[in-house]
Coordinates of C-alpha atoms and ligand atoms in Angstrom, one line a residue:
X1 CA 82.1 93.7 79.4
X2 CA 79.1 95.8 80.1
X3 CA 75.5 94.6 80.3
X4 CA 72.9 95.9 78.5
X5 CA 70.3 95.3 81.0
X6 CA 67.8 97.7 81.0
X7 CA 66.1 98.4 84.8
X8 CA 62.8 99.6 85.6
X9 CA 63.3 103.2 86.6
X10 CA 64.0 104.0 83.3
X11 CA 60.9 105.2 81.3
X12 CA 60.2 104.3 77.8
X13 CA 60.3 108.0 77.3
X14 CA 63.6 108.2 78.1
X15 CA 64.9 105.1 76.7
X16 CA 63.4 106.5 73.2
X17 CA 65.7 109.6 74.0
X18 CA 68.6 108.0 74.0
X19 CA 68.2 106.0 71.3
X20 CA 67.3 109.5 69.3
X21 CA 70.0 110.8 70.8
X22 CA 72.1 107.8 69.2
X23 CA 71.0 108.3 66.0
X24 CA 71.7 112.1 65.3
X25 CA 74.9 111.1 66.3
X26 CA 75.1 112.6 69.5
X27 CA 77.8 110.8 70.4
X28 CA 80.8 111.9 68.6
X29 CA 82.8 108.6 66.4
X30 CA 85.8 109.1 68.7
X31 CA 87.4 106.2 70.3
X32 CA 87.0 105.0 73.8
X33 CA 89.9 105.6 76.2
X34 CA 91.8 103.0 77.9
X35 CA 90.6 102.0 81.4
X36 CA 93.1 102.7 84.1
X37 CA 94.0 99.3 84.3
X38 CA 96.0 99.7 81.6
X39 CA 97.9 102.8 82.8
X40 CA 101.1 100.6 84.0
X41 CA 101.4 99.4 80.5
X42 CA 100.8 102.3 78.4
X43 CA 103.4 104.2 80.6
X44 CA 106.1 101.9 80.0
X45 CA 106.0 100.7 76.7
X46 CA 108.7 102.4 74.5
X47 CA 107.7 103.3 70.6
X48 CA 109.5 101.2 67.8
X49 CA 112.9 103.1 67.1
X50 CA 112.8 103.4 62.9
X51 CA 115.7 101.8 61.4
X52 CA 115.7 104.0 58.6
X53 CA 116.0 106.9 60.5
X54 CA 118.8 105.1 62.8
X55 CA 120.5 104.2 59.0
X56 CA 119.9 107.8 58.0
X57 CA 121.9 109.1 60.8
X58 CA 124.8 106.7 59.8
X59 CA 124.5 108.1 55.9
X60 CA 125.0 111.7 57.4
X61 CA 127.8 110.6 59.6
X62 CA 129.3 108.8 56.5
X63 CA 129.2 112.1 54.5
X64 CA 130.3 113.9 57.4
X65 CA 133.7 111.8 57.1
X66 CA 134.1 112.2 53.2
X67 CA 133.5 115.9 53.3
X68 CA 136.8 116.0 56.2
X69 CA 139.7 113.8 55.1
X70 CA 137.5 110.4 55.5
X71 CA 137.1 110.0 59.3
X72 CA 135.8 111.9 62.3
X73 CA 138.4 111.2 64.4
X74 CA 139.3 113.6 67.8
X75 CA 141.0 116.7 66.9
X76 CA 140.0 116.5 62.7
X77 CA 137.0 118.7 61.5
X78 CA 135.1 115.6 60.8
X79 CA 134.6 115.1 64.6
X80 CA 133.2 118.9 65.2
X81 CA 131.1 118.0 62.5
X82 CA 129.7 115.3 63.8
X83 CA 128.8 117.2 67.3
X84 CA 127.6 119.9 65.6
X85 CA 124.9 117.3 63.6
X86 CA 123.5 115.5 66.4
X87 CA 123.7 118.7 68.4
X88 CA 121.5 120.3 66.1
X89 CA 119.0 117.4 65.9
X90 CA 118.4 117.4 69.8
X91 CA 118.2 120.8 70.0
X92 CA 115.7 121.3 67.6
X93 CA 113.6 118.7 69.6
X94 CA 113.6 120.6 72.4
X95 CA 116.6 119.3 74.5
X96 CA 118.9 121.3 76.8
X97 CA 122.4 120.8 75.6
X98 CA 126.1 121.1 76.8
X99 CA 129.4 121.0 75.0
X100 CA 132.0 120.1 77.3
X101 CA 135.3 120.7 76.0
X102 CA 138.3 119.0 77.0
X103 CA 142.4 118.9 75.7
X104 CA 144.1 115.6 74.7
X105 CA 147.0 115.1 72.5
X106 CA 147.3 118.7 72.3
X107 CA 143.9 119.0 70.5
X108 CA 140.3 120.3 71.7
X109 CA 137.7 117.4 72.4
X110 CA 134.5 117.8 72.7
X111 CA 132.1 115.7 74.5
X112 CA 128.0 116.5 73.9
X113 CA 125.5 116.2 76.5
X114 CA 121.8 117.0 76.2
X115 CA 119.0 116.9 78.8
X116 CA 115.6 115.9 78.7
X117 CA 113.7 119.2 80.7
X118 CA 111.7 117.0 83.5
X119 CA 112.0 114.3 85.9
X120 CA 113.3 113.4 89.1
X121 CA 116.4 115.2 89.3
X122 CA 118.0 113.1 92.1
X123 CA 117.3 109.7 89.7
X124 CA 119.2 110.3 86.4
X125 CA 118.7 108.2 83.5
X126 CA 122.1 108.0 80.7
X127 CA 122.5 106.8 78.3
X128 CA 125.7 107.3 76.1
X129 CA 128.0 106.4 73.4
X130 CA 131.0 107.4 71.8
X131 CA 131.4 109.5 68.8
X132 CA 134.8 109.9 67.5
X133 CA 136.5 107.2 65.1
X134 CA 139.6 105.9 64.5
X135 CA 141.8 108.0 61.9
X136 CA 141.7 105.4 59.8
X137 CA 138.2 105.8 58.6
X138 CA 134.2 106.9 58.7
X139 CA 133.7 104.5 61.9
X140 CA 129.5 103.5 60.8
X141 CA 130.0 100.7 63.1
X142 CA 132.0 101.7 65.4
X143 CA 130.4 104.0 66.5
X144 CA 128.1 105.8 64.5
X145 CA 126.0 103.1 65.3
X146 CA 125.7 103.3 68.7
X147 CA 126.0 107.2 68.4
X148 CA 123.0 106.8 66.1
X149 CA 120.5 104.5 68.1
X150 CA 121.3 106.8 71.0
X151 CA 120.6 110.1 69.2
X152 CA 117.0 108.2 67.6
X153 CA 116.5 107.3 71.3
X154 CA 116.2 110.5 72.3
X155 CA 114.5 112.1 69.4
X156 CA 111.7 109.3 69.8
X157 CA 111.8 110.6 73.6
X158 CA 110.8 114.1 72.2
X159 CA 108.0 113.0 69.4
X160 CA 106.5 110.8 72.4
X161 CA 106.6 113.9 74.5
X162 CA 107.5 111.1 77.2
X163 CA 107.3 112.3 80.8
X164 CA 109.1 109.8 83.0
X165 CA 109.7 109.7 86.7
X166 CA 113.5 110.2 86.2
X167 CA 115.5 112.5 84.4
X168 CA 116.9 111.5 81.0
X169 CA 120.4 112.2 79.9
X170 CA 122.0 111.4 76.9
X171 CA 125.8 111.7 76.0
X172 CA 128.2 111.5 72.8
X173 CA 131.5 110.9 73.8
X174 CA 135.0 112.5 72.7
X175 CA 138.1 110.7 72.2
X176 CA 136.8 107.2 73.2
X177 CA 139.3 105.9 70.8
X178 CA 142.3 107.5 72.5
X179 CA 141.8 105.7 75.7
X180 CA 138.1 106.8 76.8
X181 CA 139.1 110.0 77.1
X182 CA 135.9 111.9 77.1
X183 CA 133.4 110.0 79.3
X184 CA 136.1 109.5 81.8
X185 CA 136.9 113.8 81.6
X186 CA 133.2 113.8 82.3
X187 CA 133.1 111.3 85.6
X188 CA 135.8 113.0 87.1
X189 CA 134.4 116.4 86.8
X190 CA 131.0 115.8 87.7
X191 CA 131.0 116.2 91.7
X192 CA 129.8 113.6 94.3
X193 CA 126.5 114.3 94.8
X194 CA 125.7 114.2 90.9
X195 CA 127.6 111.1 90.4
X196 CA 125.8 109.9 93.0
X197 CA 122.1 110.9 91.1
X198 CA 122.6 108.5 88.5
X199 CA 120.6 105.9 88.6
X200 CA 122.1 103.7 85.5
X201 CA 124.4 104.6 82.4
X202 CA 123.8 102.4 79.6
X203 CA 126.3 102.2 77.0
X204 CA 126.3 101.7 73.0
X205 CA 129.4 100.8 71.0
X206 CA 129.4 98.8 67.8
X207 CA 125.9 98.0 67.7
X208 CA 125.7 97.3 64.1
X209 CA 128.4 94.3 63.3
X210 CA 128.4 92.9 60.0
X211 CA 128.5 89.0 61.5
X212 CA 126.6 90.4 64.4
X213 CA 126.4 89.0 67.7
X214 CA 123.9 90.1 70.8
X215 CA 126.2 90.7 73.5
X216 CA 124.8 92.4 76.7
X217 CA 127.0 93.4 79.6
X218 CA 127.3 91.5 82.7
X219 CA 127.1 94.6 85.0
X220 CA 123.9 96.2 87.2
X221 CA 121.4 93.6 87.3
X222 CA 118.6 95.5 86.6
X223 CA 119.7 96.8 83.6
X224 CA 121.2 93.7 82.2
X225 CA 118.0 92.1 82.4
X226 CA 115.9 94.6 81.4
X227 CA 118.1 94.3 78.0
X228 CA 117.9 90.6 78.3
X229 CA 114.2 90.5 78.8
X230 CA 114.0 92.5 75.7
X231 CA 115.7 90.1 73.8
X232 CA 114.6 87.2 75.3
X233 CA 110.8 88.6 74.0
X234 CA 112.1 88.8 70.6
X235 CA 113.3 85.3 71.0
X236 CA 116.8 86.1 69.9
X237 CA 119.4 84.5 72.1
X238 CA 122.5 86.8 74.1
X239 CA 125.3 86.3 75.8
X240 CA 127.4 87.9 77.9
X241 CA 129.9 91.0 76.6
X242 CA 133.1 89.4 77.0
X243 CA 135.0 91.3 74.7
X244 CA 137.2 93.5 76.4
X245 CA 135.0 94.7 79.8
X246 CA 136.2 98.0 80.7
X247 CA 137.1 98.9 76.9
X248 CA 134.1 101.6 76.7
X249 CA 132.8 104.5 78.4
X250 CA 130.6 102.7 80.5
X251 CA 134.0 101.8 82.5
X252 CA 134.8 105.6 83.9
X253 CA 131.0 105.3 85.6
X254 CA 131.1 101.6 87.1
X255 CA 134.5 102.9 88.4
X256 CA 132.7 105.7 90.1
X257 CA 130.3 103.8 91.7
X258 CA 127.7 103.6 89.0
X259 CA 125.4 101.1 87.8
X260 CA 126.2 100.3 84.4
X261 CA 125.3 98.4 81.2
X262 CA 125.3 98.2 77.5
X263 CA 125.1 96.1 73.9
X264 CA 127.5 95.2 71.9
X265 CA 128.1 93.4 68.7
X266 CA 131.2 92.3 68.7
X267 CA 134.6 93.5 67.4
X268 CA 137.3 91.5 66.0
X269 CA 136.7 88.0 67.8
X270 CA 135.3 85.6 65.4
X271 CA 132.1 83.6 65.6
X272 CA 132.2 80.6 66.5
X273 CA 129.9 77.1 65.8
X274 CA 127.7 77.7 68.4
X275 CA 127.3 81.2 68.0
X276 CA 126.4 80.8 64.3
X277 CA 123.8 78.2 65.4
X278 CA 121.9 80.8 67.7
X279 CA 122.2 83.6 65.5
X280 CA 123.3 82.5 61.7
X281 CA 126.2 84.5 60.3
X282 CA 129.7 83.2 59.1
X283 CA 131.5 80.7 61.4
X284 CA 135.5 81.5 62.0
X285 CA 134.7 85.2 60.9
X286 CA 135.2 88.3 63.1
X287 CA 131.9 89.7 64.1
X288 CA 133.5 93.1 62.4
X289 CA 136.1 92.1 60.2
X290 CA 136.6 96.2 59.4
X291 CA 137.2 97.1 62.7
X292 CA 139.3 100.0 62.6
X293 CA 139.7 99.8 59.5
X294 CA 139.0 102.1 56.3
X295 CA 136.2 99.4 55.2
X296 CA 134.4 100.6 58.2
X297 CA 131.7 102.4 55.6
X298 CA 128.2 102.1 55.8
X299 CA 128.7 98.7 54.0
X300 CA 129.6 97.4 57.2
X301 CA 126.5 97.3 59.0
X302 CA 124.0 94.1 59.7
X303 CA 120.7 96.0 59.3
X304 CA 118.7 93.3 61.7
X305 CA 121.5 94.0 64.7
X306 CA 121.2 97.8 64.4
X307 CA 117.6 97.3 64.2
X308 CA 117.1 95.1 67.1
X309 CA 119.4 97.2 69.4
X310 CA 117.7 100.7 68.4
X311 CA 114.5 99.4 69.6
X312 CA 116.3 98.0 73.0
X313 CA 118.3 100.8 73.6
X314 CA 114.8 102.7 73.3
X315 CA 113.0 100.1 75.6
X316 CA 116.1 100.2 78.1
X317 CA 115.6 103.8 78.5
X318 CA 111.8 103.8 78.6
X319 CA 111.4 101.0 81.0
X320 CA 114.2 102.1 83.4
X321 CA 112.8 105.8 83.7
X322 CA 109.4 104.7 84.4
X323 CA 108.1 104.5 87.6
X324 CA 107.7 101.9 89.7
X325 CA 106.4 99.0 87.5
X326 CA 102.2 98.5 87.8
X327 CA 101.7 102.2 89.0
X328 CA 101.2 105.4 87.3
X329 CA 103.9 107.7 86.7
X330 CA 104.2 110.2 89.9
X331 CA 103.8 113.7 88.8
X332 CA 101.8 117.0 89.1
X333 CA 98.4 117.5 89.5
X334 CA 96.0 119.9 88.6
X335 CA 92.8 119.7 89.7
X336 CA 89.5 121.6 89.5
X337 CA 87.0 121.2 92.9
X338 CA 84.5 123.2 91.9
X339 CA 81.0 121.3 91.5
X340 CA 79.2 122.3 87.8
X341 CA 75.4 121.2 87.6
X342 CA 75.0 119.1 84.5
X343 CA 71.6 120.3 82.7
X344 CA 69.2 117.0 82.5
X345 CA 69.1 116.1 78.6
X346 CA 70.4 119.6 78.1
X347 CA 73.8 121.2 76.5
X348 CA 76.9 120.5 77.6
X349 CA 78.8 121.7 80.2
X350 CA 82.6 122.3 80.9
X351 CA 85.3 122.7 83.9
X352 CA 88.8 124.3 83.1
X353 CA 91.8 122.9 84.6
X354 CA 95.3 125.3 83.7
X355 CA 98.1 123.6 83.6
X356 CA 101.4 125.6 83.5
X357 CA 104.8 125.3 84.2
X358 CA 105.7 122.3 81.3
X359 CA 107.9 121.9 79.1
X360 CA 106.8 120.5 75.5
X361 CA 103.9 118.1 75.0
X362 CA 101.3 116.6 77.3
X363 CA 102.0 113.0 78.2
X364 CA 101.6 109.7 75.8
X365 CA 99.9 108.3 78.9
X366 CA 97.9 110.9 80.5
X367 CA 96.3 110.5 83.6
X368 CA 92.4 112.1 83.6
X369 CA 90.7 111.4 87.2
X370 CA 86.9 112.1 86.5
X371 CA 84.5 112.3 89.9
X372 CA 80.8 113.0 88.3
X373 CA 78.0 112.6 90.8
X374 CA 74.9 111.6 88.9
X375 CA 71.8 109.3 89.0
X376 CA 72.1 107.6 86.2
X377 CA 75.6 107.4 84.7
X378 CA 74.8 106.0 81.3
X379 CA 73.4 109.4 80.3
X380 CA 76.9 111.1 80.4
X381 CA 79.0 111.9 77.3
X382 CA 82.3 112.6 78.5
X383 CA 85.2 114.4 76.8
X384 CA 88.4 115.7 77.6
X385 CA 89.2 118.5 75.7
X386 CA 92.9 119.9 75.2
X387 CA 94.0 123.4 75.1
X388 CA 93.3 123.7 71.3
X389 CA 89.9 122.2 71.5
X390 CA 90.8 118.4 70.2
X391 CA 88.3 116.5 71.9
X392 CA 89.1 113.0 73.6
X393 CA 86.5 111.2 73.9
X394 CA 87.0 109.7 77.6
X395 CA 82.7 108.0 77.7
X396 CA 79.6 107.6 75.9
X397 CA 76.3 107.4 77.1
X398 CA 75.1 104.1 77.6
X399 CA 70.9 103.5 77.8
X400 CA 71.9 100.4 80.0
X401 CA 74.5 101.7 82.0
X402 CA 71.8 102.1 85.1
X403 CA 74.7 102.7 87.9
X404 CA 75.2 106.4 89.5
X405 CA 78.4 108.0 89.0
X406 CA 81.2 108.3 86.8
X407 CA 84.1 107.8 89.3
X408 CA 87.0 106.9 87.5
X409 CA 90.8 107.6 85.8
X410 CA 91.1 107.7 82.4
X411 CA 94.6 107.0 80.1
X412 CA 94.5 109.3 77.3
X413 CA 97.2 109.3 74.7
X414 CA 97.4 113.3 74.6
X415 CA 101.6 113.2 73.3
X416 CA 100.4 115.5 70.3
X417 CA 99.0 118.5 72.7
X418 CA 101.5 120.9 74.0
X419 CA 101.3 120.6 77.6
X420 CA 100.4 124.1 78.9
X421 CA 97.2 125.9 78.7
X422 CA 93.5 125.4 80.0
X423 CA 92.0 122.1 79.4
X424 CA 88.7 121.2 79.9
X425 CA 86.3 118.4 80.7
X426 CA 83.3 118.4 78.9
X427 CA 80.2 116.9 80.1
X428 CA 76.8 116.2 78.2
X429 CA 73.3 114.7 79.7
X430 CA 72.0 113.4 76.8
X431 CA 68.4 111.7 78.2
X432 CA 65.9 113.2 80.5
X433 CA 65.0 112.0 84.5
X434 CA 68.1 111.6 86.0
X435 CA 70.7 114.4 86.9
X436 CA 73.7 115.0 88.6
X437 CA 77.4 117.9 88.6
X438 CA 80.5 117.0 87.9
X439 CA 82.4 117.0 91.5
X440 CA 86.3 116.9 90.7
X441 CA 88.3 116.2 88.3
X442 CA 92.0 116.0 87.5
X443 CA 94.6 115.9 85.5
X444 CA 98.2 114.2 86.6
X445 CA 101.3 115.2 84.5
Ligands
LIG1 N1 135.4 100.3 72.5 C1 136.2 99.6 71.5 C2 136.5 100.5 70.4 O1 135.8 101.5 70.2 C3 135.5 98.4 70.9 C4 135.2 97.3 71.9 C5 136.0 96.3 72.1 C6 134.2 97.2 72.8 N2 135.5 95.5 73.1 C7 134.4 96.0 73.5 C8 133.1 98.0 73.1 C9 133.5 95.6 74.5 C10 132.2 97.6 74.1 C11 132.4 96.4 74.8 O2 137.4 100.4 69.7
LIG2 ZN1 134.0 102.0 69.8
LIG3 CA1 69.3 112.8 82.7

């Protein structure tokens, strides 16, 4: 809370100012930026994944299997197909991606893998999930779904324009169906040392069961809670994936040494009593009763799962990128030194920082250090301005705001600038007597 006080080295004169000042509307309508102590939170907090963009993913897939025979299954068209959909979507979001091709049964696989440009290369983030179907049919929930909250995942990565500390992979996976034949083509031929960069791999398969469960893995501790947690805020009950453990792609990576986890929804064990009491659904059912089957359409999907896994899946891979929890993200700075005298009561004035060298969009939690020596802060009008001129307003003047200085770091939400180009802070004293320059100032991407 700020006090209002008003001190005695102000003059009426001057107090009059400001309040002239206030109503010509000086001081632009803009909202107030968070205080720094909210940085640790607005870094980490992942955006809502959209189910309806998660279900339209599953519709395309769907159509993708009735245009080729009815499934998307390794070696039929319908499986290029699908690569050749999601590939499309990530690339056109700006990710870096890879189609590793691979032989089995005779026929080309393909598995797809798409980088996030930024990070820390040596502390991989992956997450992963399995593309191809049985031949028997479209496979929506197993596993477009998965295939689908992964792909939203990393589109919702891209409209963020999320910067985290570690590097962000994402994979769909060929042949999982035949034996896990893609992801563990993929572990074997990635060497040591990048094996070894990989912080987690979280896994999706069947996300979306009809008499849905909430099953999270029992593997790397950090990321089974950090699922948990998720769940636990939503005040939906889990338990433990005991399906089958080893029956997915996670398996080839815990093999190798790395930490794993996932979601699941269950298959074709049925529900029982208990199970029905923590999360409703039909008791003696199978969670999918169209598991492999042809009845595996987009019928087949409970709407609440898929939505409530989407939006961990997201939070899974926000939260375990971030940096170290309660501190800002690490990353570069550019700073300008230079002192610029602030006119007293006068226009504004401005000091460029260029930033270069990034890919896409400016951070959702951008970090703006401000060091402003003055001698009578509350005078100040202080905006950051982005490399097409939006202004963010960072602090108004304030007639009671009697301390010197404006020494402080600023979170500003600047995800809809593009990263590069010359940004600029812009400083006004809007009321006469007191005066000051701006010292430093900083931005951290
Ligand atoms: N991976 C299996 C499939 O695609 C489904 C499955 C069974 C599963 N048990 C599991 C997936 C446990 C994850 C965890 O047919
Ligand atoms: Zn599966
Ligand atoms: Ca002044």
């Amino acid at each position: 809370m700020r006090s209002n006080r008003l001190t005695l080295r102000r003059s009426p004169a001057a107090v009059a100012a400001v309040a002239l000042a206030a109503l010509l509307g000086t001081a632009a309508p803009t909202a107030q930026a968070a205080p720094a102590t909210d940085t640790a939170a607005a870094a980490v907090a992942a955006p809502d994944i959209p189910l309806a963009n998660v279900k339209g993913h599953l519709t395309q897939l769907s159509t993708i299997a009735a245009n080729n025979g009815g499934n998307r299954a390794h070696g039929r068209p319908g499986y290029k197909a699908s690569v050749d959909y999601v590939k499309a979507k990530l690339d056109a979001a700006g990710y870096t991606t890879s189609i590793q091709q691979f032989t089995s049964s005779g026929a080309t696989g393909y598995n797809l893998i798409a980088d996030w440009p930024g990070g820390d290369p040596n502390k991989v983030v992956f997450a992963g999930a399995h593309l191809d179907s049985v031949s028997s049919g479209a496979g929506i929930n197993d596993n477009a779904s998965g295939s689908a909250a992964v792909l939203e995942t990393a589109l919702a990565v891209s409209r963020a324009g999320y910067q985290p500390d570690k590097h962000l992979r994402f994979a769909w996976w060929g042949a999982e169906e035949l034996g896990l034949i893609g992801s563990k083509y993929y572990v074997n031929n990635l060497p040591a040392a990048e094996r070894s960069k990989i912080s987690g791999y979280l896994n999706f398969d069947m996300i979306g069961s009809p008499n849905a469960g909430y099953f999270v893995y029992d593997d790397d501790p950090v990321i089974e809670k950090t699922f948990k947690d998720y769940f636990a805020g939503l005040g939906v009950p889990t338990e433990i994936e005991t399906e089958g453990d080893g029956r997915s792609d996670h398996a080839p990576f815990k093999s190798a040494g790395v930490p794993v986890g996932g979601l699941f929804t269950g298959a074709s064990r049925t529900k029982t009593a208990a199970q029905v009491q923590k999360w409703g659904g039909t008791q003696g059912q199978a969670f999918d009763r169209c598991y492999h089957s042809s009845c595996d359409t987009t019928a087949n999907i409970n709407d609440t799962a898929l939505d409530r896994n989407s939006d961990a899946a997201a939070h899974a891979v926000w939260t375990l990128s971030a940096g170290s929890t309660g501190e800002p993200p690490t990353g570069t700075v550019f700073s300008n030194d230079a002192d610029v005298a602030i006119p007293d009561a006068g226009a504004a004035v401005t000091s460029s920082v260029t930033v270069s060298g990034r890919t896409g969009n400016a951070p959702a939690a951008l970090q703006v250090g401000v060091d402003i020596k003055h001698t009578y802060r509350g005078d100040l009008v202080v905006d950051l301005l982005a490399p097409d001129g939006t202004a963010y307003r960072l602090k108004n003047s304030s007639s009671g705001d009697s301390a010197d200085n404006v020494i402080a770091t600023y979170t500003v939400n600047a995800s809809s600038e593009v990263a590069n180009g010359v940004w600029k802070l812009r400083v006004q004293d809007i009321a006469r007597q007191d005066t000051g320059y701006i010292d430093s100032w900083k931005l951290t991407f």
